[in-house]
Amino acid sequence: MKNFLAVFLLILSMNIITPVIYCKIYDNTLSDISPAPAATFTPVETAESKNITVIDSNTGQLLELSLTDYLIGAAACEMPVTYEAEAIKAQMIAIHSYYEYCKRNPRYLENDYISVDESRMQGYASTARLQQYWGINYYDYYNKFARCAQEVKDMLLTYNMEPALTTYYAVSCGKTRSSREMWGQNLDYLTTIESTFDGISDDYLQMNSFTVSEMYTILKSTFPFLEIEEDTPEKWFGNIIYNESGYTKFIPVGTDNIPGDQFRTALNLPSSCIMIFFEDGKFSVATKGYGHGVGMSQFGANQLSQQGKTYKEILSYYYPGTQLNTL
């Protein structure tokens, strides 16, 4: 854990250089991807007649929305307005497909509904909330999202003739994470694939610092079974165990192993791709990526869009084996 600064600078330089090196290779790989094949899918309603119901966790109110309004309001909370239209379309289809998957699998719901928090722009925002958030740019931004929604509102991503679990997040650690690694649920289309462009995101590599006292308090309050001595912090952490995708599987602490996702939650870290250094009497915790890492990287989707990839190609890449269907 010594020479932290030198190690960190090495990590940073590698993550600046690596995406440039991979750029051409990554593009060549994707150039062979054709849009997902169409499949027979029998909808129960059309996009024009379809309504969406979500619950606002802040107020407890049920929100009855048209499909178009939901796609606009949900995607506006998920993606920056500066992102390319093709990436936004891919996001909207992922949102729609995720909603339909959850309706058929209630364990993903809160009181039978998908939960949103409009006040914090989590999951959905109304036109009034978007006007407040976007200010004088509201009409330009809204029209951009509305055009995207109009084009893809009748599309769903499916697998074996059922809506796919189209999870997504902001930035990967350089690879996506399989559903088996994350949740123990093996879905063939949620597997580990390269997402190297994420390395140029401003959110890719982040650093958090903790004093010995802060780290000790967090560890003991969250994991009271741990056997660590406050006066020997240099002995607390062992060699981190990573899984196939590069995310943390276990962090040895004392004589115990803490799952990476639990450690991330305890320290409120942006990702569970974690590196820990101890130097000059304090802990530095570096992370790569932002979010759980399963499914589509939103930053990666935007990078592919900038390369000229369509929303169909983006979805085919991040959810391999799925089919795009029309309501």
Tab-separated table of C-alpha atoms in Angstrom:
chain	number	residue	atom	x	y	z
A	1	MET	CA	0.000	0.000	0.000
A	2	LYS	CA	3.041	2.281	-0.107
A	3	ASN	CA	3.932	4.801	-2.771
A	4	PHE	CA	0.267	5.519	-3.341
A	5	LEU	CA	0.824	8.622	-5.418
A	6	ALA	CA	3.044	6.801	-7.890
A	7	VAL	CA	0.578	3.914	-8.176
A	8	PHE	CA	-2.372	6.262	-8.625
A	9	LEU	CA	-0.603	8.259	-11.332
A	10	LEU	CA	0.204	5.002	-13.120
A	11	ILE	CA	-3.448	3.935	-12.970
A	12	LEU	CA	-4.565	7.344	-14.209
A	13	SER	CA	-2.084	7.398	-17.106
A	14	MET	CA	-3.072	3.879	-18.158
A	15	ASN	CA	-6.727	4.803	-18.211
A	16	ILE	CA	-6.028	7.880	-20.320
A	17	ILE	CA	-3.916	5.980	-22.835
A	18	THR	CA	-5.821	2.672	-22.950
A	19	PRO	CA	-9.084	3.966	-24.489
A	20	VAL	CA	-7.087	5.590	-27.293
A	21	ILE	CA	-5.310	2.314	-28.022
A	22	TYR	CA	-8.538	0.325	-27.955
A	23	CYS	CA	-10.532	2.830	-29.998
A	24	LYS	CA	-9.858	1.314	-33.413
A	25	ILE	CA	-10.077	-2.267	-32.169
A	26	TYR	CA	-13.388	-1.577	-30.456
A	27	ASP	CA	-14.797	0.073	-33.570
A	28	ASN	CA	-13.756	-2.854	-35.760
A	29	THR	CA	-15.482	-5.269	-33.405
A	30	LEU	CA	-18.697	-3.306	-33.548
A	31	SER	CA	-18.566	-2.882	-37.305
A	32	ASP	CA	-19.489	-6.563	-37.567
A	33	ILE	CA	-22.601	-6.127	-35.449
A	34	SER	CA	-25.875	-6.102	-37.314
A	35	PRO	CA	-29.117	-4.868	-35.745
A	36	ALA	CA	-30.915	-7.420	-33.601
A	37	PRO	CA	-33.152	-9.651	-35.722
A	38	ALA	CA	-36.878	-9.142	-35.556
A	39	ALA	CA	-38.956	-11.778	-33.822
A	40	THR	CA	-42.627	-12.576	-33.519
A	41	PHE	CA	-44.050	-10.751	-30.536
A	42	THR	CA	-47.738	-10.341	-29.769
A	43	PRO	CA	-48.454	-7.181	-27.750
A	44	VAL	CA	-51.548	-6.693	-25.631
A	45	GLU	CA	-51.791	-2.975	-26.457
A	46	THR	CA	-50.420	-0.382	-28.856
A	47	ALA	CA	-47.980	2.382	-28.001
A	48	GLU	CA	-50.728	4.983	-28.511
A	49	SER	CA	-53.116	3.337	-26.066
A	50	LYS	CA	-50.574	2.238	-23.517
A	51	ASN	CA	-50.400	3.856	-20.082
A	52	ILE	CA	-47.638	3.557	-17.509
A	53	THR	CA	-48.184	3.567	-13.745
A	54	VAL	CA	-45.364	4.310	-11.310
A	55	ILE	CA	-45.292	5.275	-7.650
A	56	ASP	CA	-43.589	8.394	-6.324
A	57	SER	CA	-41.664	7.177	-3.290
A	58	ASN	CA	-41.491	10.706	-1.917
A	59	THR	CA	-45.246	11.372	-1.899
A	60	GLY	CA	-46.712	7.885	-2.134
A	61	GLN	CA	-48.776	9.056	-5.117
A	62	LEU	CA	-49.493	6.832	-8.100
A	63	LEU	CA	-48.621	8.558	-11.377
A	64	GLU	CA	-50.665	7.563	-14.443
A	65	LEU	CA	-48.664	8.485	-17.538
A	66	SER	CA	-48.820	8.015	-21.262
A	67	LEU	CA	-46.018	5.870	-22.628
A	68	THR	CA	-44.523	8.837	-24.500
A	69	ASP	CA	-44.531	11.086	-21.436
A	70	TYR	CA	-42.934	8.343	-19.366
A	71	LEU	CA	-40.161	7.698	-21.865
A	72	ILE	CA	-39.353	11.407	-22.114
A	73	GLY	CA	-39.477	12.026	-18.373
A	74	ALA	CA	-37.543	8.884	-17.460
A	75	ALA	CA	-34.816	9.252	-20.089
A	76	ALA	CA	-34.332	12.911	-19.164
A	77	CYS	CA	-33.478	11.773	-15.633
A	78	GLU	CA	-31.098	9.096	-16.876
A	79	MET	CA	-29.059	10.768	-19.612
A	80	PRO	CA	-27.465	14.200	-20.039
A	81	VAL	CA	-29.105	16.345	-22.713
A	82	THR	CA	-25.734	16.550	-24.472
A	83	TYR	CA	-25.799	12.837	-25.271
A	84	GLU	CA	-26.399	11.744	-28.855
A	85	ALA	CA	-29.917	10.965	-30.050
A	86	GLU	CA	-29.092	7.321	-30.819
A	87	ALA	CA	-27.892	6.776	-27.259
A	88	ILE	CA	-31.061	8.405	-25.910
A	89	LYS	CA	-33.216	6.143	-28.103
A	90	ALA	CA	-31.365	3.084	-26.806
A	91	GLN	CA	-31.958	4.335	-23.263
A	92	MET	CA	-35.678	4.797	-23.897
A	93	ILE	CA	-36.061	1.256	-25.232
A	94	ALA	CA	-34.131	-0.042	-22.222
A	95	ILE	CA	-36.448	1.900	-19.886
A	96	HIS	CA	-39.563	0.573	-21.615
A	97	SER	CA	-38.304	-3.018	-21.687
A	98	TYR	CA	-37.225	-2.869	-18.041
A	99	TYR	CA	-40.705	-1.641	-17.086
A	100	GLU	CA	-42.358	-4.545	-18.912
A	101	TYR	CA	-39.938	-7.058	-17.392
A	102	CYS	CA	-40.710	-5.800	-13.893
A	103	LYS	CA	-44.470	-6.016	-14.484
A	104	ARG	CA	-43.983	-9.713	-15.166
A	105	ASN	CA	-41.553	-10.176	-12.263
A	106	PRO	CA	-43.063	-8.363	-9.232
A	107	ARG	CA	-40.037	-8.982	-7.004
A	108	TYR	CA	-38.435	-5.997	-8.742
A	109	LEU	CA	-41.334	-3.705	-7.788
A	110	GLU	CA	-42.209	-1.601	-4.762
A	111	ASN	CA	-45.845	-2.150	-3.719
A	112	ASP	CA	-46.560	-3.544	-7.209
A	113	TYR	CA	-45.087	-0.507	-8.996
A	114	ILE	CA	-41.761	0.839	-10.192
A	115	SER	CA	-40.634	3.490	-7.730
A	116	VAL	CA	-39.571	6.994	-8.795
A	117	ASP	CA	-38.768	10.214	-6.958
A	118	GLU	CA	-39.709	13.182	-9.089
A	119	SER	CA	-38.445	15.764	-6.606
A	120	ARG	CA	-34.929	14.322	-6.939
A	121	MET	CA	-35.338	13.504	-10.642
A	122	GLN	CA	-34.902	9.799	-10.042
A	123	GLY	CA	-36.756	7.556	-12.464
A	124	TYR	CA	-39.144	10.170	-13.872
A	125	ALA	CA	-39.746	13.913	-14.139
A	126	SER	CA	-42.889	15.654	-15.382
A	127	THR	CA	-42.848	18.464	-17.933
A	128	ALA	CA	-43.284	20.960	-15.092
A	129	ARG	CA	-40.273	19.501	-13.270
A	130	LEU	CA	-38.229	19.507	-16.477
A	131	GLN	CA	-39.129	23.142	-17.122
A	132	GLN	CA	-37.858	23.974	-13.666
A	133	TYR	CA	-34.678	21.944	-14.179
A	134	TRP	CA	-33.820	22.996	-17.742
A	135	GLY	CA	-34.914	26.626	-17.485
A	136	ILE	CA	-34.611	28.652	-20.674
A	137	ASN	CA	-33.360	25.608	-22.597
A	138	TYR	CA	-36.501	23.616	-21.841
A	139	TYR	CA	-38.097	23.718	-25.304
A	140	ASP	CA	-34.933	22.758	-27.170
A	141	TYR	CA	-34.132	19.944	-24.787
A	142	TYR	CA	-37.711	18.682	-24.561
A	143	ASN	CA	-38.078	18.585	-28.342
A	144	LYS	CA	-34.877	16.543	-28.622
A	145	PHE	CA	-36.195	13.900	-26.211
A	146	ALA	CA	-39.686	14.015	-27.727
A	147	ARG	CA	-38.340	13.269	-31.206
A	148	CYS	CA	-36.464	10.272	-29.830
A	149	ALA	CA	-39.527	8.988	-27.999
A	150	GLN	CA	-41.686	9.336	-31.090
A	151	GLU	CA	-39.332	7.096	-33.045
A	152	VAL	CA	-38.927	4.258	-30.524
A	153	LYS	CA	-42.045	4.354	-28.332
A	154	ASP	CA	-43.442	1.198	-29.920
A	155	MET	CA	-40.278	-0.885	-29.481
A	156	LEU	CA	-39.325	-3.461	-26.877
A	157	LEU	CA	-36.193	-5.522	-26.384
A	158	THR	CA	-37.023	-9.175	-25.770
A	159	TYR	CA	-35.303	-12.485	-25.083
A	160	ASN	CA	-37.057	-15.795	-25.750
A	161	MET	CA	-40.198	-13.833	-26.594
A	162	GLU	CA	-40.313	-12.070	-23.205
A	163	PRO	CA	-39.255	-8.516	-22.261
A	164	ALA	CA	-35.581	-8.424	-21.322
A	165	LEU	CA	-34.183	-7.228	-17.996
A	166	THR	CA	-32.473	-4.217	-19.572
A	167	THR	CA	-30.498	-2.842	-16.647
A	168	TYR	CA	-28.195	0.137	-17.171
A	169	TYR	CA	-25.864	2.477	-15.295
A	170	ALA	CA	-23.621	5.498	-15.910
A	171	VAL	CA	-20.062	4.205	-16.505
A	172	SER	CA	-18.445	0.750	-16.412
A	173	CYS	CA	-15.005	-0.136	-15.080
A	174	GLY	CA	-13.963	-1.023	-18.621
A	175	LYS	CA	-16.078	-4.167	-18.804
A	176	THR	CA	-19.715	-4.856	-18.119
A	177	ARG	CA	-20.647	-7.165	-15.295
A	178	SER	CA	-22.706	-10.338	-15.618
A	179	SER	CA	-26.031	-10.707	-13.833
A	180	ARG	CA	-24.670	-13.887	-12.279
A	181	GLU	CA	-21.807	-11.993	-10.637
A	182	MET	CA	-24.108	-9.264	-9.377
A	183	TRP	CA	-27.321	-11.023	-8.398
A	184	GLY	CA	-26.668	-14.738	-8.842
A	185	GLN	CA	-29.223	-14.735	-11.672
A	186	ASN	CA	-27.820	-16.120	-14.906
A	187	LEU	CA	-29.242	-14.208	-17.892
A	188	ASP	CA	-27.408	-14.912	-21.138
A	189	TYR	CA	-27.778	-11.347	-22.427
A	190	LEU	CA	-26.366	-9.777	-19.259
A	191	THR	CA	-22.809	-10.996	-19.531
A	192	THR	CA	-19.272	-9.615	-19.366
A	193	ILE	CA	-18.259	-7.640	-22.479
A	194	GLU	CA	-15.718	-4.937	-23.225
A	195	SER	CA	-16.730	-1.300	-22.714
A	196	THR	CA	-13.320	0.317	-22.979
A	197	PHE	CA	-14.526	3.763	-24.027
A	198	ASP	CA	-15.725	4.301	-20.474
A	199	GLY	CA	-12.104	4.961	-19.567
A	200	ILE	CA	-12.302	8.509	-20.967
A	201	SER	CA	-15.291	9.503	-18.835
A	202	ASP	CA	-14.706	12.154	-16.181
A	203	ASP	CA	-16.479	9.791	-13.759
A	204	TYR	CA	-14.361	6.766	-14.605
A	205	LEU	CA	-11.631	7.084	-11.953
A	206	GLN	CA	-12.508	8.640	-8.602
A	207	MET	CA	-10.756	8.934	-5.258
A	208	ASN	CA	-12.086	9.064	-1.694
A	209	SER	CA	-9.978	9.639	1.429
A	210	PHE	CA	-10.682	8.399	4.952
A	211	THR	CA	-8.863	8.965	8.206
A	212	VAL	CA	-8.077	5.920	10.304
A	213	SER	CA	-10.807	6.932	12.732
A	214	GLU	CA	-13.376	7.364	9.955
A	215	MET	CA	-12.568	4.029	8.370
A	216	TYR	CA	-12.603	2.222	11.708
A	217	THR	CA	-15.966	3.713	12.636
A	218	ILE	CA	-17.525	2.781	9.289
A	219	LEU	CA	-16.198	-0.754	9.339
A	220	LYS	CA	-17.164	-1.524	12.939
A	221	SER	CA	-20.601	0.070	12.713
A	222	THR	CA	-21.446	-1.713	9.454
A	223	PHE	CA	-19.634	-4.997	10.107
A	224	PRO	CA	-19.438	-5.331	13.921
A	225	PHE	CA	-18.066	-8.891	13.682
A	226	LEU	CA	-14.771	-7.678	12.234
A	227	GLU	CA	-11.680	-8.272	14.337
A	228	ILE	CA	-9.391	-5.295	13.677
A	229	GLU	CA	-7.188	-3.269	16.003
A	230	GLU	CA	-7.550	0.486	15.771
A	231	ASP	CA	-3.851	1.065	16.351
A	232	THR	CA	-2.682	-1.198	13.465
A	233	PRO	CA	-4.602	0.113	10.402
A	234	GLU	CA	-1.854	-0.996	8.028
A	235	LYS	CA	-2.866	-4.597	8.781
A	236	TRP	CA	-6.614	-4.244	8.217
A	237	PHE	CA	-6.867	-4.987	4.491
A	238	GLY	CA	-5.522	-7.928	2.546
A	239	ASN	CA	-5.252	-8.418	-1.213
A	240	ILE	CA	-8.552	-7.637	-2.881
A	241	ILE	CA	-10.207	-10.467	-4.829
A	242	TYR	CA	-11.707	-9.412	-8.177
A	243	ASN	CA	-14.175	-11.220	-10.407
A	244	GLU	CA	-13.981	-11.747	-14.174
A	245	SER	CA	-15.257	-8.274	-15.041
A	246	GLY	CA	-12.819	-6.459	-12.750
A	247	TYR	CA	-15.326	-5.578	-10.048
A	248	THR	CA	-14.518	-6.469	-6.451
A	249	LYS	CA	-15.684	-9.875	-5.289
A	250	PHE	CA	-14.276	-9.806	-1.739
A	251	ILE	CA	-12.164	-7.473	0.359
A	252	PRO	CA	-10.224	-9.298	3.113
A	253	VAL	CA	-10.589	-7.313	6.340
A	254	GLY	CA	-8.976	-8.835	9.386
A	255	THR	CA	-9.864	-12.513	9.233
A	256	ASP	CA	-13.086	-11.965	7.286
A	257	ASN	CA	-14.049	-11.308	3.662
A	258	ILE	CA	-16.474	-8.471	2.924
A	259	PRO	CA	-18.390	-8.673	-0.397
A	260	GLY	CA	-17.384	-5.804	-2.669
A	261	ASP	CA	-20.908	-4.464	-3.101
A	262	GLN	CA	-21.434	-4.352	0.664
A	263	PHE	CA	-18.174	-2.483	1.089
A	264	ARG	CA	-19.212	-0.040	-1.639
A	265	THR	CA	-22.517	0.635	0.125
A	266	ALA	CA	-20.867	1.074	3.512
A	267	LEU	CA	-18.434	3.688	2.198
A	268	ASN	CA	-20.931	5.222	-0.270
A	269	LEU	CA	-18.590	4.627	-3.203
A	270	PRO	CA	-19.594	5.188	-6.854
A	271	SER	CA	-18.546	1.668	-7.901
A	272	SER	CA	-17.500	-1.677	-6.498
A	273	CYS	CA	-14.358	-1.785	-8.645
A	274	ILE	CA	-12.220	-0.818	-5.658
A	275	MET	CA	-8.540	-0.272	-4.835
A	276	ILE	CA	-7.380	0.597	-1.297
A	277	PHE	CA	-4.135	2.321	-0.328
A	278	PHE	CA	-2.795	3.245	3.106
A	279	GLU	CA	-0.135	5.919	3.316
A	280	ASP	CA	0.777	8.835	5.587
A	281	GLY	CA	-1.729	7.722	8.194
A	282	LYS	CA	-4.837	7.729	5.996
A	283	PHE	CA	-6.733	5.499	3.579
A	284	SER	CA	-7.259	6.362	-0.070
A	285	VAL	CA	-9.961	4.378	-1.853
A	286	ALA	CA	-9.915	4.532	-5.652
A	287	THR	CA	-12.846	3.323	-7.757
A	288	LYS	CA	-13.341	2.759	-11.462
A	289	GLY	CA	-16.767	3.247	-13.036
A	290	TYR	CA	-20.064	4.606	-11.749
A	291	GLY	CA	-22.935	2.252	-10.975
A	292	HIS	CA	-23.471	-1.491	-10.674
A	293	GLY	CA	-22.000	-2.299	-14.103
A	294	VAL	CA	-24.681	-4.746	-15.345
A	295	GLY	CA	-26.093	-4.181	-18.825
A	296	MET	CA	-25.731	-0.979	-20.816
A	297	SER	CA	-23.161	1.655	-19.980
A	298	GLN	CA	-24.825	4.989	-20.748
A	299	PHE	CA	-21.487	6.677	-21.361
A	300	GLY	CA	-20.407	3.784	-23.564
A	301	ALA	CA	-23.679	3.993	-25.502
A	302	ASN	CA	-23.019	7.655	-26.185
A	303	GLN	CA	-19.476	6.938	-27.342
A	304	LEU	CA	-20.753	4.314	-29.775
A	305	SER	CA	-23.354	6.758	-31.022
A	306	GLN	CA	-20.611	9.280	-31.715
A	307	GLN	CA	-18.934	6.606	-33.849
A	308	GLY	CA	-22.060	6.386	-35.970
A	309	LYS	CA	-23.650	3.343	-34.344
A	310	THR	CA	-27.449	3.258	-34.278
A	311	TYR	CA	-29.610	2.542	-31.260
A	312	LYS	CA	-30.206	-0.940	-32.679
A	313	GLU	CA	-26.475	-1.648	-32.803
A	314	ILE	CA	-25.956	-0.224	-29.311
A	315	LEU	CA	-28.655	-2.487	-27.874
A	316	SER	CA	-27.303	-5.507	-29.750
A	317	TYR	CA	-23.879	-4.885	-28.261
A	318	TYR	CA	-24.822	-4.353	-24.634
A	319	TYR	CA	-27.620	-6.961	-24.581
A	320	PRO	CA	-26.284	-9.730	-26.885
A	321	GLY	CA	-28.814	-12.271	-28.110
A	322	THR	CA	-31.856	-10.057	-27.587
A	323	GLN	CA	-34.399	-9.138	-30.281
A	324	LEU	CA	-35.977	-5.771	-31.010
A	325	ASN	CA	-39.748	-6.000	-31.449
A	326	THR	CA	-42.537	-3.613	-32.382
A	327	LEU	CA	-45.740	-3.312	-30.388
